[in-house]
Short mmCIF file of C-alpha atoms and ligand atoms in Angstrom, two decimals:
data_model
loop_
_atom_site.label_atom_id
_atom_site.label_comp_id
_atom_site.label_asym_id
_atom_site.label_seq_id
_atom_site.Cartn_x
_atom_site.Cartn_y
_atom_site.Cartn_z
CA MET A 4 24.43 14.47 19.83
CA SER A 5 25.30 11.43 17.77
CA ILE A 6 22.30 9.75 16.21
CA ASP A 7 22.23 5.96 15.94
CA LEU A 8 20.07 5.24 12.90
CA SER A 9 20.91 1.53 12.72
CA VAL A 10 18.09 -1.00 12.72
CA ASP A 11 17.78 -4.76 12.94
CA LEU A 12 15.44 -6.04 10.24
CA CYS A 13 14.76 -9.75 10.75
CA GLY A 14 18.36 -10.33 11.86
CA ILE A 15 19.81 -8.18 9.07
CA ARG A 16 21.71 -5.23 10.51
CA LEU A 17 21.09 -2.05 8.54
CA GLU A 18 23.11 1.16 8.93
CA HIS A 19 19.94 3.22 8.71
CA PRO A 20 16.24 2.61 7.98
CA VAL A 21 16.07 3.92 4.37
CA LEU A 22 15.56 1.24 1.67
CA ASN A 23 14.35 1.53 -1.91
CA GLY A 24 10.94 0.37 -3.11
CA SER A 25 11.22 -2.61 -5.48
CA GLY A 26 11.42 -1.55 -9.13
CA THR A 27 12.08 2.14 -8.45
CA PHE A 28 15.87 2.20 -8.75
CA ASP A 29 17.97 0.39 -11.36
CA ALA A 30 21.23 -0.08 -9.45
CA ILE A 31 22.99 -1.69 -12.42
CA ALA A 32 22.20 1.25 -14.73
CA ALA A 33 23.04 3.72 -11.93
CA ARG A 34 26.47 2.07 -11.48
CA ARG A 35 27.11 2.49 -15.22
CA THR A 36 26.13 6.17 -14.96
CA PHE A 37 27.75 7.14 -11.64
CA GLY A 38 30.57 4.58 -11.39
CA GLU A 39 32.24 4.11 -8.00
CA ARG A 40 30.45 7.16 -6.57
CA LEU A 41 27.31 5.00 -6.42
CA VAL A 42 29.08 2.34 -4.34
CA GLU A 43 30.80 4.87 -2.06
CA ALA A 44 27.65 6.90 -1.36
CA PHE A 45 25.03 4.20 -1.84
CA PRO A 46 21.74 5.85 -0.83
CA PHE A 47 19.98 2.79 0.61
CA SER A 48 20.83 0.57 3.62
CA ALA A 49 19.63 -2.53 1.75
CA PHE A 50 18.80 -2.92 -1.92
CA VAL A 51 15.49 -4.42 -3.08
CA SER A 52 15.64 -5.76 -6.64
CA LYS A 53 12.94 -5.20 -9.21
CA THR A 54 10.46 -8.06 -9.28
CA LEU A 55 11.65 -11.26 -10.90
CA THR A 56 9.40 -13.83 -12.64
CA PRO A 57 10.34 -17.42 -13.58
CA GLU A 58 10.54 -16.71 -17.33
CA PRO A 59 11.80 -13.57 -19.14
CA ARG A 60 9.16 -10.91 -19.83
CA PRO A 61 9.28 -7.94 -22.24
CA GLY A 62 6.99 -5.75 -20.10
CA ASN A 63 4.00 -3.68 -21.22
CA PRO A 64 3.69 -1.59 -24.39
CA PRO A 65 4.55 2.12 -24.01
CA PRO A 66 3.69 4.61 -22.63
CA ARG A 67 4.51 2.99 -19.30
CA ILE A 68 4.52 6.07 -17.06
CA PHE A 69 2.16 9.03 -16.76
CA GLU A 70 2.73 11.89 -14.32
CA THR A 71 -0.29 13.02 -12.25
CA PRO A 72 -0.74 15.81 -9.68
CA ALA A 73 1.68 14.83 -6.87
CA GLY A 74 2.21 11.37 -8.26
CA MET A 75 2.82 8.99 -11.09
CA ILE A 76 0.94 6.08 -12.68
CA ASN A 77 3.08 3.19 -13.92
CA SER A 78 2.24 0.11 -15.93
CA ILE A 79 5.73 -1.28 -16.44
CA GLY A 80 4.51 -4.87 -16.62
CA LEU A 81 7.41 -6.71 -14.98
CA PRO A 82 10.07 -6.61 -17.70
CA ASN A 83 12.88 -8.87 -16.48
CA LYS A 84 15.37 -11.51 -17.57
CA GLY A 85 13.64 -14.41 -15.81
CA LEU A 86 15.19 -16.53 -13.05
CA ASP A 87 18.10 -17.98 -15.05
CA GLY A 88 18.97 -14.64 -16.66
CA PHE A 89 18.80 -12.88 -13.29
CA LEU A 90 21.06 -15.39 -11.56
CA ALA A 91 23.62 -15.31 -14.38
CA ALA A 92 23.65 -11.63 -15.34
CA ASP A 93 22.14 -9.41 -12.61
CA LEU A 94 22.91 -11.15 -9.32
CA PRO A 95 26.72 -10.91 -9.63
CA GLN A 96 26.42 -7.16 -10.26
CA LEU A 97 23.91 -6.56 -7.46
CA ALA A 98 26.17 -8.53 -5.11
CA GLU A 99 28.85 -5.84 -5.59
CA LEU A 100 26.63 -3.25 -3.90
CA PRO A 101 27.81 -2.40 -0.38
CA VAL A 102 24.51 -3.36 1.31
CA PRO A 103 22.41 -6.50 1.90
CA LEU A 104 20.40 -7.65 -1.12
CA ILE A 105 16.66 -8.40 -0.99
CA VAL A 106 15.26 -10.08 -4.11
CA SER A 107 11.63 -9.47 -5.07
CA VAL A 108 9.83 -12.38 -6.77
CA MET A 109 6.40 -12.95 -8.29
CA GLY A 110 4.72 -16.06 -9.69
CA THR A 111 1.23 -16.93 -10.83
CA SER A 112 1.08 -20.27 -8.97
CA HIS A 113 2.58 -21.87 -5.88
CA GLU A 114 4.86 -23.89 -8.17
CA GLN A 115 6.20 -20.74 -9.90
CA PHE A 116 6.77 -19.00 -6.56
CA ALA A 117 8.47 -22.14 -5.18
CA ARG A 118 10.84 -22.31 -8.15
CA LEU A 119 11.78 -18.66 -7.62
CA VAL A 120 12.22 -18.95 -3.85
CA GLU A 121 14.36 -22.09 -4.14
CA GLY A 122 16.47 -20.68 -6.97
CA VAL A 123 17.10 -17.33 -5.28
CA ALA A 124 17.31 -18.28 -1.59
CA GLU A 125 20.14 -20.79 -2.07
CA ARG A 126 22.45 -18.00 -3.26
CA ASP A 127 24.74 -16.61 -0.55
CA GLU A 128 24.53 -13.13 -2.08
CA VAL A 129 20.84 -12.90 -1.10
CA ALA A 130 19.95 -11.74 2.42
CA ALA A 131 16.15 -11.96 2.15
CA LEU A 132 13.30 -12.36 -0.33
CA GLU A 133 10.28 -10.16 -0.89
CA LEU A 134 7.14 -11.88 -2.21
CA ASN A 135 5.20 -9.58 -4.52
CA VAL A 136 1.63 -10.82 -4.07
CA SER A 137 -0.13 -8.22 -6.26
CA CYS A 138 -0.77 -10.84 -8.93
CA PRO A 139 -3.54 -13.33 -9.72
CA ASN A 140 -3.12 -16.99 -8.83
CA VAL A 141 -3.94 -18.75 -12.12
CA GLU A 142 -5.39 -21.69 -10.19
CA SER A 143 -7.98 -19.64 -8.26
CA GLY A 144 -8.21 -16.50 -10.41
CA LEU A 145 -7.86 -14.43 -7.21
CA VAL A 146 -5.17 -11.84 -6.53
CA VAL A 147 -3.03 -13.46 -3.82
CA GLY A 148 -2.54 -10.29 -1.78
CA GLU A 149 -6.24 -9.36 -1.87
CA GLN A 150 -7.47 -12.48 -0.02
CA PRO A 151 -6.20 -13.64 3.41
CA GLU A 152 -6.72 -17.33 2.51
CA GLU A 153 -4.62 -16.93 -0.65
CA THR A 154 -1.83 -15.15 1.24
CA LEU A 155 -1.84 -17.78 4.00
CA GLY A 156 -1.82 -20.64 1.46
CA LEU A 157 1.12 -19.16 -0.41
CA LEU A 158 3.17 -18.64 2.74
CA ARG A 159 2.39 -22.18 3.95
CA ALA A 160 3.72 -23.50 0.63
CA LEU A 161 6.86 -21.33 0.61
CA ARG A 162 7.87 -21.11 4.27
CA PRO A 163 9.37 -24.63 4.41
CA LEU A 164 11.60 -23.89 1.41
CA THR A 165 14.03 -21.47 3.05
CA SER A 166 15.23 -20.25 6.40
CA LYS A 167 16.03 -16.82 4.92
CA PRO A 168 13.67 -13.97 5.84
CA LEU A 169 10.53 -13.77 3.69
CA PHE A 170 8.96 -10.33 3.38
CA VAL A 171 5.47 -9.93 1.90
CA LYS A 172 4.79 -6.79 -0.15
CA LEU A 173 1.20 -5.81 0.51
CA THR A 174 -1.19 -4.20 -1.94
CA PRO A 175 -3.19 -1.17 -0.74
CA ASN A 176 -6.12 -2.23 -2.95
CA VAL A 177 -8.00 -3.95 -0.11
CA ALA A 178 -10.45 -2.87 2.57
CA ASP A 179 -8.51 -4.53 5.41
CA PRO A 180 -4.72 -4.63 4.91
CA GLY A 181 -4.34 -5.68 8.57
CA GLY A 182 -6.20 -8.92 7.78
CA ILE A 183 -3.85 -9.73 4.91
CA ALA A 184 -0.82 -8.90 7.09
CA ARG A 185 -2.12 -11.22 9.83
CA ALA A 186 -2.48 -14.01 7.26
CA ALA A 187 1.11 -13.42 6.10
CA GLU A 188 2.34 -13.52 9.70
CA ALA A 189 0.33 -16.70 10.43
CA GLY A 190 1.93 -18.34 7.39
CA GLY A 191 5.42 -17.56 8.70
CA ALA A 192 6.33 -14.29 6.98
CA ASP A 193 9.18 -12.45 8.71
CA ALA A 194 8.10 -8.91 7.73
CA VAL A 195 5.56 -7.07 5.61
CA SER A 196 6.23 -4.10 3.35
CA LEU A 197 3.56 -1.67 2.21
CA VAL A 198 2.18 -0.07 0.18
CA ASN A 199 2.47 -1.23 -3.42
CA THR A 200 0.70 1.10 -5.89
CA LEU A 201 -3.00 1.96 -5.98
CA LYS A 202 -4.96 0.90 -9.05
CA ALA A 203 -5.29 3.95 -11.28
CA THR A 204 -5.71 5.18 -14.83
CA ALA A 205 -5.68 8.37 -16.92
CA VAL A 206 -7.46 9.28 -20.15
CA ASP A 207 -6.17 11.62 -22.87
CA PRO A 208 -9.01 14.03 -23.75
CA ALA A 209 -7.61 14.55 -27.25
CA THR A 210 -7.91 10.88 -28.19
CA GLN A 211 -10.27 9.78 -25.41
CA ARG A 212 -7.94 6.82 -25.05
CA PRO A 213 -5.96 5.69 -21.99
CA ARG A 214 -2.65 7.48 -21.40
CA LEU A 215 -0.94 4.15 -20.71
CA GLY A 216 -0.16 1.42 -23.20
CA ALA A 217 -1.65 -1.23 -20.93
CA GLY A 218 -4.75 0.90 -20.27
CA ARG A 219 -4.29 1.12 -16.50
CA GLY A 220 -1.58 0.99 -13.89
CA GLY A 221 -0.63 1.85 -10.32
CA LEU A 222 -0.47 5.25 -8.63
CA SER A 223 2.49 6.16 -6.39
CA GLY A 224 4.13 9.29 -5.01
CA PRO A 225 3.08 11.96 -2.47
CA ALA A 226 -0.53 11.71 -3.69
CA ILE A 227 -0.87 8.39 -1.84
CA ARG A 228 1.20 9.22 1.28
CA PRO A 229 -1.70 9.82 3.71
CA LEU A 230 -3.37 6.58 2.64
CA ALA A 231 -0.08 4.67 2.94
CA LEU A 232 0.53 6.09 6.40
CA GLU A 233 -2.92 5.03 7.58
CA GLN A 234 -2.42 1.49 6.24
CA VAL A 235 1.02 1.25 7.87
CA GLN A 236 -0.51 2.25 11.21
CA ALA A 237 -3.31 -0.32 10.82
CA VAL A 238 -0.89 -3.10 9.83
CA ALA A 239 1.59 -2.25 12.60
CA GLN A 240 -1.26 -2.67 15.09
CA ALA A 241 -2.38 -5.93 13.50
CA VAL A 242 0.94 -7.84 13.51
CA SER A 243 4.09 -8.24 15.61
CA ILE A 244 6.53 -8.77 12.70
CA PRO A 245 8.43 -5.74 11.35
CA VAL A 246 6.72 -3.38 8.93
CA ILE A 247 8.57 -1.63 6.10
CA GLY A 248 6.60 1.52 5.29
CA MET A 249 6.47 3.31 1.96
CA GLY A 250 4.25 5.51 -0.16
CA GLY A 251 5.32 8.98 -1.28
CA VAL A 252 8.32 9.36 1.07
CA GLU A 253 10.19 12.45 -0.16
CA SER A 254 11.74 13.95 2.99
CA GLY A 255 13.11 13.14 6.42
CA ALA A 256 9.83 14.38 7.90
CA ASP A 257 7.90 11.88 5.76
CA ALA A 258 10.25 9.08 6.87
CA LEU A 259 9.80 10.04 10.51
CA ALA A 260 6.00 9.95 10.09
CA PHE A 261 6.20 6.33 8.88
CA LEU A 262 8.62 5.35 11.67
CA ALA A 263 6.37 7.01 14.26
CA SER A 264 3.48 5.00 12.79
CA GLY A 265 5.11 1.67 13.59
CA ALA A 266 7.46 1.07 10.65
CA THR A 267 10.86 -0.43 11.46
CA ALA A 268 12.26 0.76 8.11
CA ILE A 269 10.96 2.89 5.25
CA ALA A 270 11.47 2.88 1.50
CA VAL A 271 11.88 5.67 -1.03
CA GLY A 272 10.26 4.87 -4.39
CA THR A 273 8.85 7.42 -6.81
CA ALA A 274 11.24 10.14 -5.59
CA ASN A 275 14.15 8.08 -7.02
CA PHE A 276 12.87 8.69 -10.56
CA ARG A 277 13.39 12.45 -10.26
CA ASP A 278 16.57 12.31 -8.17
CA PRO A 279 18.56 9.07 -7.80
CA TRP A 280 20.22 10.54 -4.67
CA ALA A 281 16.89 11.45 -3.01
CA ALA A 282 17.18 8.65 -0.43
CA GLY A 283 20.52 10.01 0.82
CA ARG A 284 18.87 13.36 1.45
CA VAL A 285 15.93 11.65 3.18
CA ARG A 286 18.40 9.90 5.52
CA ARG A 287 20.28 13.12 6.30
CA GLU A 288 17.03 14.99 6.94
CA LEU A 289 15.81 12.16 9.19
CA GLU A 290 19.03 12.36 11.18
CA ALA A 291 18.66 16.15 11.53
CA ALA A 292 15.01 15.83 12.57
CA LEU A 293 15.88 13.29 15.27
CA GLU A 294 18.74 15.47 16.47
CA ALA A 295 16.42 18.48 16.67
CA SER A 296 13.84 16.46 18.61
CA GLY A 297 16.48 15.41 21.14
CA SER A 298 15.43 11.76 20.91
CA GLY A 299 18.70 10.41 19.53
CA ARG A 300 17.06 7.35 17.95
CA PRO A 301 14.20 6.62 15.57
CA PRO A 302 10.93 6.00 17.43
CA ALA A 303 10.49 2.43 18.69
CA ARG A 304 7.42 0.38 17.77
CA GLY A 305 5.89 0.97 21.22
CA ASP A 306 6.04 4.76 20.78
CA ARG A 307 4.01 4.64 17.61
CA VAL A 308 0.96 6.70 16.78
CA PRO A 309 -2.06 4.52 17.59
CA ALA A 310 -4.29 3.70 14.61
CA SER A 311 -7.85 4.94 14.80
CA THR A 312 -10.37 2.24 15.69
CA SER A 313 -13.30 3.97 13.98
CA THR A 314 -13.77 5.43 10.51
O1 RRO B 414 6.03 -3.93 -13.09
C1 RRO B 414 5.05 -3.25 -12.75
O2 RRO B 414 4.32 -2.67 -13.58
C2 RRO B 414 4.71 -3.05 -11.32
C3 RRO B 414 4.82 -4.00 -10.33
BR1 RRO B 414 5.46 -5.71 -10.66
C4 RRO B 414 4.40 -3.71 -9.01
O3 RRO B 414 4.45 -4.53 -8.07
N1 RRO B 414 3.92 -2.48 -8.77
C5 RRO B 414 3.82 -1.54 -9.72
O4 RRO B 414 3.35 -0.41 -9.45
N2 RRO B 414 4.22 -1.83 -11.00
#
């Protein structure tokens, strides 16, 4: 049986549903390491850039990563070249990748986000933008993605600035992710992606000091997969726009669980750190699993596992 893995994500045709999580795969460094092999066997059907801020940032002091049982805590702290540096140095290289490009952006005010959206969206190389809302709004002091009113206000400010698809990357650090997703949809978002990392920390017993330079960070990897799956189910029930599911995807079976939970596409994140080709294996395993099930296609949104209505 031939398996058709292609998906339509907000009008962007993807060969298969496996993306990367923002900030988990440095495609420019990988091209230097693997050369043309990376382009010929690119593991993702669309590439999501690491998050871009208006001005350059050095990132957090080391250590920036600490491995935990079945997971990893990161506090990378958004190192990036800033908007002008990204457009001049990174965008031309990312545009050479053989898949659509999604650029992740983060600001601390509507004005900063607007500058990023306008600067990035006007470039033909960019297929869509992802708004990383896991950051405080300096005007209100509230984390944008933790409050529906903040999320709605941001989308209302940004939606008129571009006709390109706007994805909203949701934080799992809320009681009701469905409520935030509904606010994003009401403000005109084209898709939501989830989950970002869970707030976490680790302490070194020898020094009794934090293991991370910044003191705390975000947990990812298989440790958070069941939580991510539950939130994807809840969000897929709450909104009609596409959901991009992620959180500890390491195998085709994991990918299928997210698709069966209402995700249109999935992303591989932490697994890329151990094996930069992991997403290719996930896609092949997904294909084999669908072939074995006799279904021939990934599950459609209507076939999804219903989210529980009680706790
Ligand atoms: O750069 C980071 O430390 C970071 C970001 Br912007 C994010 O959205 N999620 C994360 O786990 N780390």
